[in-house]
Short mmCIF file of C-alpha atoms in Angstrom, two decimals:
data_model
loop_
_atom_site.label_atom_id
_atom_site.label_comp_id
_atom_site.label_asym_id
_atom_site.label_seq_id
_atom_site.Cartn_x
_atom_site.Cartn_y
_atom_site.Cartn_z
CA UNK G 1 113.35 115.33 -0.39
CA UNK G 2 114.52 118.17 1.59
CA UNK G 3 116.49 120.96 0.51
CA UNK G 4 120.44 120.22 0.23
CA UNK G 5 123.01 123.07 -0.03
CA UNK G 6 126.75 123.39 -0.69
CA UNK G 7 128.35 122.67 2.52
CA UNK G 8 131.45 124.85 1.71
CA UNK G 9 129.43 128.14 1.99
CA UNK G 10 128.15 126.91 5.26
CA UNK G 11 131.54 126.12 6.58
CA UNK G 12 133.01 129.42 5.29
CA UNK G 13 130.19 131.35 7.00
CA UNK G 14 130.83 129.42 10.36
CA UNK G 15 134.67 129.95 10.00
CA UNK G 16 133.94 133.98 9.45
CA UNK G 17 131.57 134.09 12.36
CA UNK G 18 134.03 132.23 14.69
CA UNK G 19 137.11 134.35 13.51
CA UNK G 20 134.97 137.63 14.38
CA UNK G 21 134.09 136.05 17.72
CA UNK G 22 137.63 135.38 18.53
CA UNK G 23 139.02 138.98 17.29
CA UNK G 24 136.25 140.37 19.84
CA UNK G 25 137.64 138.37 22.47
CA UNK G 26 141.08 139.72 22.15
CA UNK G 27 139.88 143.19 21.77
CA UNK G 28 138.47 143.04 25.19
CA UNK G 29 141.91 143.04 26.63
CA UNK G 30 142.85 146.45 27.56
CA UNK G 31 146.11 148.05 26.81
CA UNK G 32 147.55 149.10 30.11
CA UNK G 33 147.97 152.95 30.38
CA UNK G 34 151.23 152.37 32.52
CA UNK G 35 154.66 150.97 30.90
CA UNK G 36 155.27 149.08 33.91
CA UNK G 37 155.03 145.26 33.28
CA UNK G 38 153.03 145.00 36.49
CA UNK G 39 150.15 146.81 34.89
CA UNK G 40 149.29 143.63 33.19
CA UNK G 41 148.51 142.08 36.65
CA UNK G 42 145.07 143.63 36.64
CA UNK G 43 144.21 141.89 33.33
CA UNK G 44 145.02 138.65 34.61
CA UNK G 45 141.66 137.56 35.36
CA UNK G 46 140.38 138.38 31.82
CA UNK G 47 143.67 136.67 30.46
CA UNK G 48 142.37 133.60 32.11
CA UNK G 49 138.90 133.99 31.02
CA UNK G 50 140.28 134.61 27.14
CA UNK G 51 142.55 131.45 27.27
CA UNK G 52 139.62 129.37 28.52
CA UNK G 53 137.28 130.89 25.88
CA UNK G 54 139.91 130.50 23.09
CA UNK G 55 140.63 126.77 24.10
CA UNK G 56 136.76 126.21 23.93
CA UNK G 57 136.19 127.68 20.55
CA UNK G 58 139.43 126.24 19.10
CA UNK G 59 138.32 122.69 20.33
CA UNK G 60 134.80 123.36 19.06
CA UNK G 61 135.87 124.42 15.56
CA UNK G 62 138.06 121.06 15.48
CA UNK G 63 135.17 119.02 16.20
CA UNK G 64 132.91 121.00 14.05
CA UNK G 65 135.23 120.61 10.98
CA UNK G 66 135.60 116.94 11.53
CA UNK G 67 131.94 116.43 11.46
CA UNK G 68 131.46 118.50 8.32
CA UNK G 69 134.41 116.82 6.53
CA UNK G 70 132.22 113.57 7.08
CA UNK G 71 129.31 114.96 5.78
CA UNK G 72 128.73 115.15 1.98
CA UNK G 73 125.59 117.35 2.00
CA UNK G 74 123.89 119.78 4.10
CA UNK G 75 120.27 119.84 4.67
CA UNK G 76 118.15 122.64 5.56
CA UNK G 77 117.71 121.04 8.96
CA UNK G 78 121.69 121.23 9.41
CA UNK G 79 121.75 124.81 8.18
CA UNK G 80 119.51 125.84 11.00
CA UNK G 81 121.17 123.98 13.71
CA UNK G 82 124.59 125.34 12.68
CA UNK G 83 122.92 128.83 12.71
CA UNK G 84 121.72 128.11 16.54
CA UNK G 85 124.89 126.81 17.52
CA UNK G 86 126.66 129.77 16.16
CA UNK G 87 124.16 132.15 17.83
CA UNK G 88 124.99 130.61 21.22
CA UNK G 89 128.67 130.75 20.42
CA UNK G 90 128.34 134.52 19.86
CA UNK G 91 127.60 134.93 23.40
CA UNK G 92 130.91 133.64 24.60
CA UNK G 93 132.80 137.10 24.44
CA UNK G 94 130.12 138.63 26.51
CA UNK G 95 130.26 135.98 29.17
CA UNK G 96 134.34 135.85 28.83
CA UNK G 97 134.69 139.69 29.52
CA UNK G 98 132.16 139.58 32.20
CA UNK G 99 133.78 136.87 33.74
CA UNK G 100 137.26 138.61 33.29
CA UNK G 101 136.12 141.57 35.31
CA UNK G 102 134.71 139.29 38.31
CA UNK G 103 136.47 135.75 38.17
CA UNK G 104 134.97 134.71 41.38
CA UNK G 105 131.85 136.68 41.42
CA UNK G 106 128.25 134.61 41.11
CA UNK G 107 126.68 136.81 38.60
CA UNK G 108 129.23 136.42 35.83
CA UNK G 109 129.96 132.89 36.71
CA UNK G 110 126.16 131.88 36.47
CA UNK G 111 125.67 133.70 33.13
CA UNK G 112 129.14 131.92 31.74
CA UNK G 113 127.12 128.71 32.86
CA UNK G 114 123.92 129.70 31.26
CA UNK G 115 125.66 130.52 28.01
CA UNK G 116 127.83 127.16 28.03
CA UNK G 117 124.88 124.92 28.81
CA UNK G 118 122.81 126.54 25.88
CA UNK G 119 125.86 126.04 23.86
CA UNK G 120 126.08 122.40 24.92
CA UNK G 121 122.56 121.93 23.88
CA UNK G 122 123.01 123.76 20.54
CA UNK G 123 126.06 121.54 19.83
CA UNK G 124 124.55 118.27 20.52
CA UNK G 125 121.27 119.23 18.22
CA UNK G 126 123.81 120.16 15.38
CA UNK G 127 125.85 116.81 15.90
CA UNK G 128 122.41 114.79 16.16
CA UNK G 129 121.34 116.46 12.96
CA UNK G 130 124.50 115.75 11.05
CA UNK G 131 124.62 111.95 12.13
CA UNK G 132 121.03 111.68 10.95
CA UNK G 133 121.59 113.72 7.78
CA UNK G 134 124.38 111.21 6.85
CA UNK G 135 122.26 108.18 7.76
CA UNK G 136 119.66 109.37 5.47
CA UNK G 137 122.12 110.22 2.77
CA UNK G 138 123.17 106.28 2.77
CA UNK G 139 126.30 107.09 4.48
CA UNK G 140 126.40 104.95 7.58
CA UNK G 141 129.88 105.20 8.62
CA UNK G 142 130.04 108.89 8.75
CA UNK G 143 127.06 108.96 10.84
CA UNK G 144 128.69 106.27 13.00
CA UNK G 145 131.68 108.52 13.31
CA UNK G 146 129.97 111.44 14.47
CA UNK G 147 128.14 109.38 16.94
CA UNK G 148 131.31 107.90 18.29
CA UNK G 149 132.85 111.27 19.17
CA UNK G 150 133.68 111.42 22.68
CA UNK G 151 131.88 115.01 22.97
CA UNK G 152 128.77 113.41 21.40
CA UNK G 153 128.79 110.43 23.68
CA UNK G 154 129.28 112.38 26.92
CA UNK G 155 126.40 115.00 26.14
CA UNK G 156 124.16 112.08 25.21
CA UNK G 157 124.65 110.37 28.44
CA UNK G 158 122.20 111.61 30.95
CA UNK G 159 124.29 110.20 33.94
CA UNK G 160 127.10 112.57 33.16
CA UNK G 161 124.88 115.62 33.37
CA UNK G 162 123.40 114.12 36.68
CA UNK G 163 126.88 114.14 38.05
CA UNK G 164 128.18 117.30 36.87
CA UNK G 165 125.01 119.64 37.27
CA UNK G 166 125.14 119.28 41.29
CA UNK G 167 128.93 119.59 41.13
CA UNK G 168 128.77 122.74 39.19
CA UNK G 169 125.85 124.37 41.25
CA UNK G 170 127.81 123.59 44.51
CA UNK G 171 130.78 125.43 42.86
CA UNK G 172 128.73 128.59 41.79
CA UNK G 173 127.51 128.68 45.36
CA UNK G 174 130.73 128.42 47.32
CA UNK G 175 133.48 129.02 44.69
CA UNK G 176 132.54 130.53 41.57
CA UNK G 177 135.82 130.70 39.89
CA UNK G 178 136.06 126.81 40.20
CA UNK G 179 133.38 126.65 37.28
CA UNK G 180 136.18 128.04 34.94
CA UNK G 181 138.28 124.76 36.13
CA UNK G 182 135.40 122.49 35.53
CA UNK G 183 134.87 123.97 31.80
CA UNK G 184 138.68 123.57 31.30
CA UNK G 185 139.04 120.09 32.26
CA UNK G 186 135.81 119.19 30.24
CA UNK G 187 137.38 120.57 27.19
CA UNK G 188 140.71 118.90 27.72
CA UNK G 189 139.25 115.57 29.00
CA UNK G 190 136.31 115.24 26.47
CA UNK G 191 136.12 118.00 23.62
CA UNK G 192 140.00 117.51 22.82
CA UNK G 193 139.41 113.72 22.38
CA UNK G 194 139.03 113.02 18.71
CA UNK G 195 138.41 110.12 16.85
CA UNK G 196 141.51 108.16 15.33
CA UNK G 197 140.82 109.08 11.75
CA UNK G 198 140.44 112.87 12.53
CA UNK G 199 144.09 113.91 11.32
CA UNK G 200 143.69 112.00 8.12
CA UNK G 201 140.82 114.19 7.32
CA UNK G 202 143.15 117.16 7.23
CA UNK G 203 145.40 116.11 4.64
#
């Protein structure tokens, strides 16, 4: 039988890493040298990028907590999948800062897309591993709940990727900043859609 570990420690470690990532992101917001409120205008591109990144991580954390609340024990495979997910998430502050300096520039936006794509792959792997771990642990209802999550079903549907990929590539070529709109809509319309029982898990 594979190694099983206390999931509380994994969750605590994950929460600490995500808290550090969010802290790094806000520290990238530079205090204006001038005392004029108009001095903040130069920071608007970063504020937009920061808002998207915060929404991104906040939504991901909620879904992450839901999956782990459903899970009784954590396998070694889940642990390393979680580490891979945190590794990809740790690049978000860099991508956010660069996009904030060039909101409509191809280089930063392509890098952000690469980070987002890698993050999506790692998140799907983590979800897949958690669902399988629950299935092997004789907890089919928990496994089914994870597989029913909107974000899991979206990532598993290759047709959605076939639609989104050319749209994103076109946006990166003609209007790079449009990618942030696409990411935001995906977070709101897919990531923020939780299962009906999610609220009861936080009592």
